[in-house]
mmCIF file with all atom_site columns, C-alpha atoms in Angstrom:
data_model
loop_
_atom_site.group_PDB
_atom_site.id
_atom_site.type_symbol
_atom_site.label_atom_id
_atom_site.label_alt_id
_atom_site.label_comp_id
_atom_site.label_asym_id
_atom_site.label_entity_id
_atom_site.label_seq_id
_atom_site.pdbx_PDB_ins_code
_atom_site.Cartn_x
_atom_site.Cartn_y
_atom_site.Cartn_z
_atom_site.occupancy
_atom_site.B_iso_or_equiv
_atom_site.pdbx_formal_charge
_atom_site.auth_seq_id
_atom_site.auth_comp_id
_atom_site.auth_asym_id
_atom_site.auth_atom_id
_atom_site.pdbx_PDB_model_num
ATOM 1   C CA . ALA A 1 1   ? -44.951 57.375 -23.899 1.00 62.00 ? 63  ALA A CA 1
ATOM 2   C CA . LEU A 1 2   ? -47.748 59.746 -24.953 1.00 65.00 ? 64  LEU A CA 1
ATOM 3   C CA . PHE A 1 3   ? -50.051 58.492 -22.221 1.00 69.00 ? 65  PHE A CA 1
ATOM 4   C CA . GLU A 1 4   ? -47.313 58.736 -19.600 1.00 73.00 ? 66  GLU A CA 1
ATOM 5   C CA . LEU A 1 5   ? -46.562 62.320 -20.603 1.00 72.00 ? 67  LEU A CA 1
ATOM 6   C CA . ALA A 1 6   ? -50.259 63.229 -20.453 1.00 74.00 ? 68  ALA A CA 1
ATOM 7   C CA . GLU A 1 7   ? -50.537 61.680 -16.987 1.00 79.00 ? 69  GLU A CA 1
ATOM 8   C CA . GLU A 1 8   ? -47.573 63.780 -15.875 1.00 79.00 ? 70  GLU A CA 1
ATOM 9   C CA . GLY A 1 9   ? -49.327 66.976 -16.951 1.00 82.00 ? 71  GLY A CA 1
ATOM 10  C CA . PHE A 1 10  ? -48.000 67.389 -20.498 1.00 76.00 ? 72  PHE A CA 1
ATOM 11  C CA . SER A 1 11  ? -51.436 67.195 -22.036 1.00 74.00 ? 73  SER A CA 1
ATOM 12  C CA . SER A 1 12  ? -51.910 70.287 -24.178 1.00 78.00 ? 74  SER A CA 1
ATOM 13  C CA . PRO A 1 13  ? -52.511 69.610 -27.867 1.00 75.00 ? 75  PRO A CA 1
ATOM 14  C CA . PHE A 1 14  ? -49.109 71.108 -28.706 1.00 79.00 ? 76  PHE A CA 1
ATOM 15  C CA . GLU A 1 15  ? -47.265 68.960 -26.155 1.00 78.00 ? 77  GLU A CA 1
ATOM 16  C CA . ILE A 1 16  ? -48.981 65.784 -27.323 1.00 72.00 ? 78  ILE A CA 1
ATOM 17  C CA . LEU A 1 17  ? -48.328 66.679 -30.972 1.00 74.00 ? 79  LEU A CA 1
ATOM 18  C CA . VAL A 1 18  ? -44.610 67.206 -30.363 1.00 79.00 ? 80  VAL A CA 1
ATOM 19  C CA . ALA A 1 19  ? -44.429 64.000 -28.318 1.00 74.00 ? 81  ALA A CA 1
ATOM 20  C CA . CYS A 1 20  ? -46.211 62.129 -31.111 1.00 71.00 ? 82  CYS A CA 1
ATOM 21  C CA . ILE A 1 21  ? -43.845 63.446 -33.778 1.00 71.00 ? 83  ILE A CA 1
ATOM 22  C CA . ILE A 1 22  ? -40.873 62.436 -31.654 1.00 71.00 ? 84  ILE A CA 1
ATOM 23  C CA . SER A 1 23  ? -42.274 59.000 -30.874 1.00 66.00 ? 85  SER A CA 1
ATOM 24  C CA . ILE A 1 24  ? -42.937 58.289 -34.568 1.00 62.00 ? 86  ILE A CA 1
ATOM 25  C CA . ARG A 1 25  ? -39.321 59.052 -35.430 1.00 59.00 ? 87  ARG A CA 1
ATOM 26  C CA . THR A 1 26  ? -37.728 57.029 -32.651 1.00 57.00 ? 88  THR A CA 1
ATOM 27  C CA . LEU A 1 27  ? -37.045 53.334 -32.488 1.00 50.00 ? 89  LEU A CA 1
ATOM 28  C CA . ASP A 1 28  ? -35.770 53.406 -28.912 1.00 45.00 ? 90  ASP A CA 1
ATOM 29  C CA . GLU A 1 29  ? -34.741 55.868 -26.213 1.00 52.00 ? 91  GLU A CA 1
ATOM 30  C CA . VAL A 1 30  ? -31.203 56.117 -27.556 1.00 52.00 ? 92  VAL A CA 1
ATOM 31  C CA . MET A 1 31  ? -32.509 57.838 -30.680 1.00 52.00 ? 93  MET A CA 1
ATOM 32  C CA . LEU A 1 32  ? -34.383 60.590 -28.819 1.00 61.00 ? 94  LEU A CA 1
ATOM 33  C CA . PRO A 1 33  ? -31.369 63.025 -28.639 1.00 72.00 ? 95  PRO A CA 1
ATOM 34  C CA . ASN A 1 34  ? -30.798 62.630 -32.406 1.00 74.00 ? 96  ASN A CA 1
ATOM 35  C CA . VAL A 1 35  ? -34.555 63.467 -33.008 1.00 68.00 ? 97  VAL A CA 1
ATOM 36  C CA . LEU A 1 36  ? -34.484 66.464 -30.657 1.00 74.00 ? 98  LEU A CA 1
ATOM 37  C CA . LEU A 1 37  ? -31.338 67.801 -32.270 1.00 74.00 ? 99  LEU A CA 1
ATOM 38  C CA . SER A 1 38  ? -33.021 67.648 -35.675 1.00 76.00 ? 100 SER A CA 1
ATOM 39  C CA . PHE A 1 39  ? -35.348 70.508 -34.712 1.00 74.00 ? 101 PHE A CA 1
ATOM 40  C CA . GLU A 1 40  ? -33.981 73.890 -35.743 1.00 78.00 ? 102 GLU A CA 1
ATOM 41  C CA . GLY A 1 41  ? -32.734 75.834 -32.752 1.00 76.00 ? 103 GLY A CA 1
ATOM 42  C CA . VAL A 1 42  ? -32.350 72.781 -30.514 1.00 78.00 ? 104 VAL A CA 1
ATOM 43  C CA . GLY A 1 43  ? -28.778 72.173 -29.467 1.00 84.00 ? 105 GLY A CA 1
ATOM 44  C CA . LEU A 1 44  ? -27.161 69.659 -27.166 1.00 86.00 ? 106 LEU A CA 1
ATOM 45  C CA . LYS A 1 45  ? -27.885 71.671 -24.005 1.00 87.00 ? 107 LYS A CA 1
ATOM 46  C CA . CYS A 1 46  ? -31.576 71.997 -24.808 1.00 84.00 ? 108 CYS A CA 1
ATOM 47  C CA . ALA A 1 47  ? -31.915 68.350 -25.842 1.00 85.00 ? 109 ALA A CA 1
ATOM 48  C CA . ASN A 1 48  ? -30.210 67.187 -22.655 1.00 87.00 ? 110 ASN A CA 1
ATOM 49  C CA . LEU A 1 49  ? -32.410 69.400 -20.493 1.00 87.00 ? 111 LEU A CA 1
ATOM 50  C CA . VAL A 1 50  ? -35.568 68.036 -22.150 1.00 83.00 ? 112 VAL A CA 1
ATOM 51  C CA . LEU A 1 51  ? -34.370 64.468 -21.703 1.00 83.00 ? 113 LEU A CA 1
ATOM 52  C CA . GLY A 1 52  ? -33.332 65.083 -18.111 1.00 86.00 ? 114 GLY A CA 1
ATOM 53  C CA . ILE A 1 53  ? -36.303 67.095 -16.885 1.00 85.00 ? 115 ILE A CA 1
ATOM 54  C CA . ALA A 1 54  ? -39.194 65.766 -18.949 1.00 79.00 ? 116 ALA A CA 1
ATOM 55  C CA . CYS A 1 55  ? -38.032 62.202 -19.576 1.00 79.00 ? 117 CYS A CA 1
ATOM 56  C CA . GLN A 1 56  ? -36.103 61.570 -16.334 1.00 82.00 ? 118 GLN A CA 1
ATOM 57  C CA . GLN A 1 57  ? -33.067 60.363 -18.277 1.00 86.00 ? 119 GLN A CA 1
ATOM 58  C CA . PRO A 1 58  ? -29.661 61.078 -16.762 1.00 92.00 ? 120 PRO A CA 1
ATOM 59  C CA . CYS A 1 59  ? -28.389 63.933 -18.950 1.00 92.00 ? 121 CYS A CA 1
ATOM 60  C CA . ILE A 1 60  ? -26.307 67.010 -18.222 1.00 95.00 ? 122 ILE A CA 1
ATOM 61  C CA . GLY A 1 61  ? -27.377 70.356 -19.658 1.00 93.00 ? 123 GLY A CA 1
ATOM 62  C CA . VAL A 1 62  ? -24.143 72.316 -20.046 1.00 95.00 ? 124 VAL A CA 1
ATOM 63  C CA . ASP A 1 63  ? -24.657 75.978 -20.828 1.00 92.00 ? 125 ASP A CA 1
ATOM 64  C CA . ILE A 1 64  ? -22.147 78.791 -20.477 1.00 93.00 ? 126 ILE A CA 1
ATOM 65  C CA . HIS A 1 65  ? -22.748 79.022 -16.720 1.00 95.00 ? 127 HIS A CA 1
ATOM 66  C CA . VAL A 1 66  ? -22.183 75.319 -15.995 1.00 97.00 ? 128 VAL A CA 1
ATOM 67  C CA . HIS A 1 67  ? -19.144 75.410 -18.283 1.00 97.00 ? 129 HIS A CA 1
ATOM 68  C CA . ARG A 1 68  ? -17.637 78.504 -16.641 1.00 97.00 ? 130 ARG A CA 1
ATOM 69  C CA . VAL A 1 69  ? -18.333 77.555 -13.017 1.00 98.00 ? 131 VAL A CA 1
ATOM 70  C CA . THR A 1 70  ? -17.117 73.956 -13.162 1.00 98.00 ? 132 THR A CA 1
ATOM 71  C CA . ASN A 1 71  ? -13.950 75.034 -14.949 1.00 98.00 ? 133 ASN A CA 1
ATOM 72  C CA . ARG A 1 72  ? -13.358 78.006 -12.661 1.00 98.00 ? 134 ARG A CA 1
ATOM 73  C CA . TRP A 1 73  ? -13.697 75.726 -9.644  1.00 97.00 ? 135 TRP A CA 1
ATOM 74  C CA . GLY A 1 74  ? -11.173 73.359 -11.185 1.00 97.00 ? 136 GLY A CA 1
ATOM 75  C CA . TYR A 1 75  ? -13.680 70.489 -11.097 1.00 97.00 ? 137 TYR A CA 1
ATOM 76  C CA . VAL A 1 76  ? -13.085 69.995 -14.832 1.00 98.00 ? 138 VAL A CA 1
ATOM 77  C CA . ARG A 1 77  ? -10.643 71.471 -17.301 1.00 97.00 ? 139 ARG A CA 1
ATOM 78  C CA . ALA A 1 78  ? -12.241 71.875 -20.697 1.00 97.00 ? 140 ALA A CA 1
ATOM 79  C CA . SER A 1 79  ? -12.092 74.508 -23.425 1.00 96.00 ? 141 SER A CA 1
ATOM 80  C CA . THR A 1 80  ? -15.688 74.231 -24.701 1.00 95.00 ? 142 THR A CA 1
ATOM 81  C CA . PRO A 1 81  ? -19.118 73.418 -23.246 1.00 95.00 ? 143 PRO A CA 1
ATOM 82  C CA . GLU A 1 82  ? -19.098 70.175 -25.270 1.00 94.00 ? 144 GLU A CA 1
ATOM 83  C CA . ARG A 1 83  ? -15.808 69.127 -23.688 1.00 97.00 ? 145 ARG A CA 1
ATOM 84  C CA . THR A 1 84  ? -17.111 70.166 -20.275 1.00 98.00 ? 146 THR A CA 1
ATOM 85  C CA . LEU A 1 85  ? -20.102 67.885 -20.868 1.00 97.00 ? 147 LEU A CA 1
ATOM 86  C CA . ALA A 1 86  ? -17.823 64.942 -21.627 1.00 97.00 ? 148 ALA A CA 1
ATOM 87  C CA . ALA A 1 87  ? -15.645 65.691 -18.589 1.00 98.00 ? 149 ALA A CA 1
ATOM 88  C CA . LEU A 1 88  ? -18.664 65.985 -16.291 1.00 98.00 ? 150 LEU A CA 1
ATOM 89  C CA . GLU A 1 89  ? -20.118 62.734 -17.602 1.00 97.00 ? 151 GLU A CA 1
ATOM 90  C CA . GLY A 1 90  ? -16.858 61.059 -16.618 1.00 97.00 ? 152 GLY A CA 1
ATOM 91  C CA . ARG A 1 91  ? -16.591 62.649 -13.180 1.00 97.00 ? 153 ARG A CA 1
ATOM 92  C CA . LEU A 1 92  ? -19.955 63.766 -11.788 1.00 98.00 ? 154 LEU A CA 1
ATOM 93  C CA . PRO A 1 93  ? -22.077 61.026 -10.160 1.00 97.00 ? 155 PRO A CA 1
ATOM 94  C CA . ARG A 1 94  ? -25.215 60.315 -12.233 1.00 96.00 ? 156 ARG A CA 1
ATOM 95  C CA . PRO A 1 95  ? -27.706 61.327 -9.525  1.00 95.00 ? 157 PRO A CA 1
ATOM 96  C CA . TYR A 1 96  ? -26.506 64.934 -9.976  1.00 96.00 ? 158 TYR A CA 1
ATOM 97  C CA . TRP A 1 97  ? -26.544 65.058 -13.788 1.00 96.00 ? 159 TRP A CA 1
ATOM 98  C CA . VAL A 1 98  ? -29.916 66.778 -14.149 1.00 92.00 ? 160 VAL A CA 1
ATOM 99  C CA . GLU A 1 99  ? -29.622 68.919 -11.014 1.00 94.00 ? 161 GLU A CA 1
ATOM 100 C CA . ILE A 1 100 ? -26.250 70.484 -11.844 1.00 95.00 ? 162 ILE A CA 1
ATOM 101 C CA . ASN A 1 101 ? -27.900 72.819 -14.355 1.00 93.00 ? 163 ASN A CA 1
ATOM 102 C CA . ARG A 1 102 ? -30.607 73.890 -11.891 1.00 91.00 ? 164 ARG A CA 1
ATOM 103 C CA . LEU A 1 103 ? -27.973 74.659 -9.254  1.00 94.00 ? 165 LEU A CA 1
ATOM 104 C CA . LEU A 1 104 ? -25.202 76.259 -11.283 1.00 96.00 ? 166 LEU A CA 1
ATOM 105 C CA . VAL A 1 105 ? -27.137 78.475 -13.701 1.00 93.00 ? 167 VAL A CA 1
ATOM 106 C CA . PRO A 1 106 ? -28.379 80.882 -10.994 1.00 93.00 ? 168 PRO A CA 1
ATOM 107 C CA . PHE A 1 107 ? -25.013 80.615 -9.234  1.00 97.00 ? 169 PHE A CA 1
ATOM 108 C CA . GLY A 1 108 ? -23.249 81.527 -12.492 1.00 96.00 ? 170 GLY A CA 1
ATOM 109 C CA . LYS A 1 109 ? -25.646 84.387 -13.215 1.00 94.00 ? 171 LYS A CA 1
ATOM 110 C CA . HIS A 1 110 ? -25.477 86.045 -9.808  1.00 95.00 ? 172 HIS A CA 1
ATOM 111 C CA . ILE A 1 111 ? -22.270 85.033 -8.023  1.00 97.00 ? 173 ILE A CA 1
ATOM 112 C CA . CYS A 1 112 ? -19.731 83.351 -10.287 1.00 97.00 ? 174 CYS A CA 1
ATOM 113 C CA . THR A 1 113 ? -20.352 85.781 -13.137 1.00 96.00 ? 175 THR A CA 1
ATOM 114 C CA . GLY A 1 114 ? -18.370 86.003 -16.341 1.00 93.00 ? 176 GLY A CA 1
ATOM 115 C CA . GLN A 1 115 ? -16.174 89.085 -16.245 1.00 88.00 ? 177 GLN A CA 1
ATOM 116 C CA . LEU A 1 116 ? -16.224 90.103 -12.601 1.00 94.00 ? 178 LEU A CA 1
ATOM 117 C CA . PRO A 1 117 ? -17.210 87.266 -10.250 1.00 97.00 ? 179 PRO A CA 1
ATOM 118 C CA . ARG A 1 118 ? -18.515 88.143 -6.813  1.00 97.00 ? 180 ARG A CA 1
ATOM 119 C CA . CYS A 1 119 ? -15.930 86.159 -4.886  1.00 96.00 ? 181 CYS A CA 1
ATOM 120 C CA . SER A 1 120 ? -16.546 88.177 -1.717  1.00 96.00 ? 182 SER A CA 1
ATOM 121 C CA . ILE A 1 121 ? -19.961 86.535 -1.252  1.00 97.00 ? 183 ILE A CA 1
ATOM 122 C CA . CYS A 1 122 ? -19.162 83.127 -2.743  1.00 97.00 ? 184 CYS A CA 1
ATOM 123 C CA . PRO A 1 123 ? -19.989 80.235 -0.390  1.00 96.00 ? 185 PRO A CA 1
ATOM 124 C CA . VAL A 1 124 ? -17.294 78.015 -1.964  1.00 96.00 ? 186 VAL A CA 1
ATOM 125 C CA . TYR A 1 125 ? -14.574 80.669 -2.218  1.00 96.00 ? 187 TYR A CA 1
ATOM 126 C CA . LYS A 1 126 ? -12.034 78.735 -0.144  1.00 95.00 ? 188 LYS A CA 1
ATOM 127 C CA . MET A 1 127 ? -12.470 75.567 -2.217  1.00 96.00 ? 189 MET A CA 1
ATOM 128 C CA . CYS A 1 128 ? -12.425 77.285 -5.617  1.00 97.00 ? 190 CYS A CA 1
ATOM 129 C CA . GLU A 1 129 ? -9.293  77.292 -7.778  1.00 96.00 ? 191 GLU A CA 1
ATOM 130 C CA . LYS A 1 130 ? -10.457 80.559 -9.378  1.00 96.00 ? 192 LYS A CA 1
ATOM 131 C CA . ALA A 1 131 ? -9.117  79.371 -12.727 1.00 96.00 ? 193 ALA A CA 1
ATOM 132 C CA . GLY A 1 132 ? -9.049  82.249 -15.192 1.00 93.00 ? 194 GLY A CA 1
ATOM 133 C CA . VAL A 1 133 ? -10.133 84.855 -12.642 1.00 95.00 ? 195 VAL A CA 1
ATOM 134 C CA . THR A 1 134 ? -8.026  87.979 -13.039 1.00 93.00 ? 196 THR A CA 1
ATOM 135 C CA . ALA A 1 135 ? -10.248 90.372 -11.089 1.00 92.00 ? 197 ALA A CA 1
ATOM 136 C CA . HIS A 1 136 ? -13.184 89.923 -8.751  1.00 93.00 ? 198 HIS A CA 1
ATOM 137 C CA . ARG A 1 137 ? -15.360 91.850 -6.374  1.00 92.00 ? 199 ARG A CA 1
#
């Protein structure tokens, strides 16, 4: 795995060191999320993004934006990001698991915002259930 990562451009001493530490602690790919989560400050979202982007494993990185947008649309109905992750894993086709974060984070930051979503410029306004939206601009 270290050589593959280096060939893909992750070749700085720090990147190789972290990859080496992870590879020493893992017996197979299933263990990699447990290892990543053992680092202080690394949560499920971060671990899934690393696995999805750097390791090309089908993982969904659910942050507050992905959680809010998918629930607001009515695509899932979940009370926490962890439950949204489980719901998305059961519903969203695997080819979109990594990309959903890339697409919905900017959408959630600039259009489907937390307190006052910008529904007037939303490209999916007509399809959205607007769950939990009490006011919008």
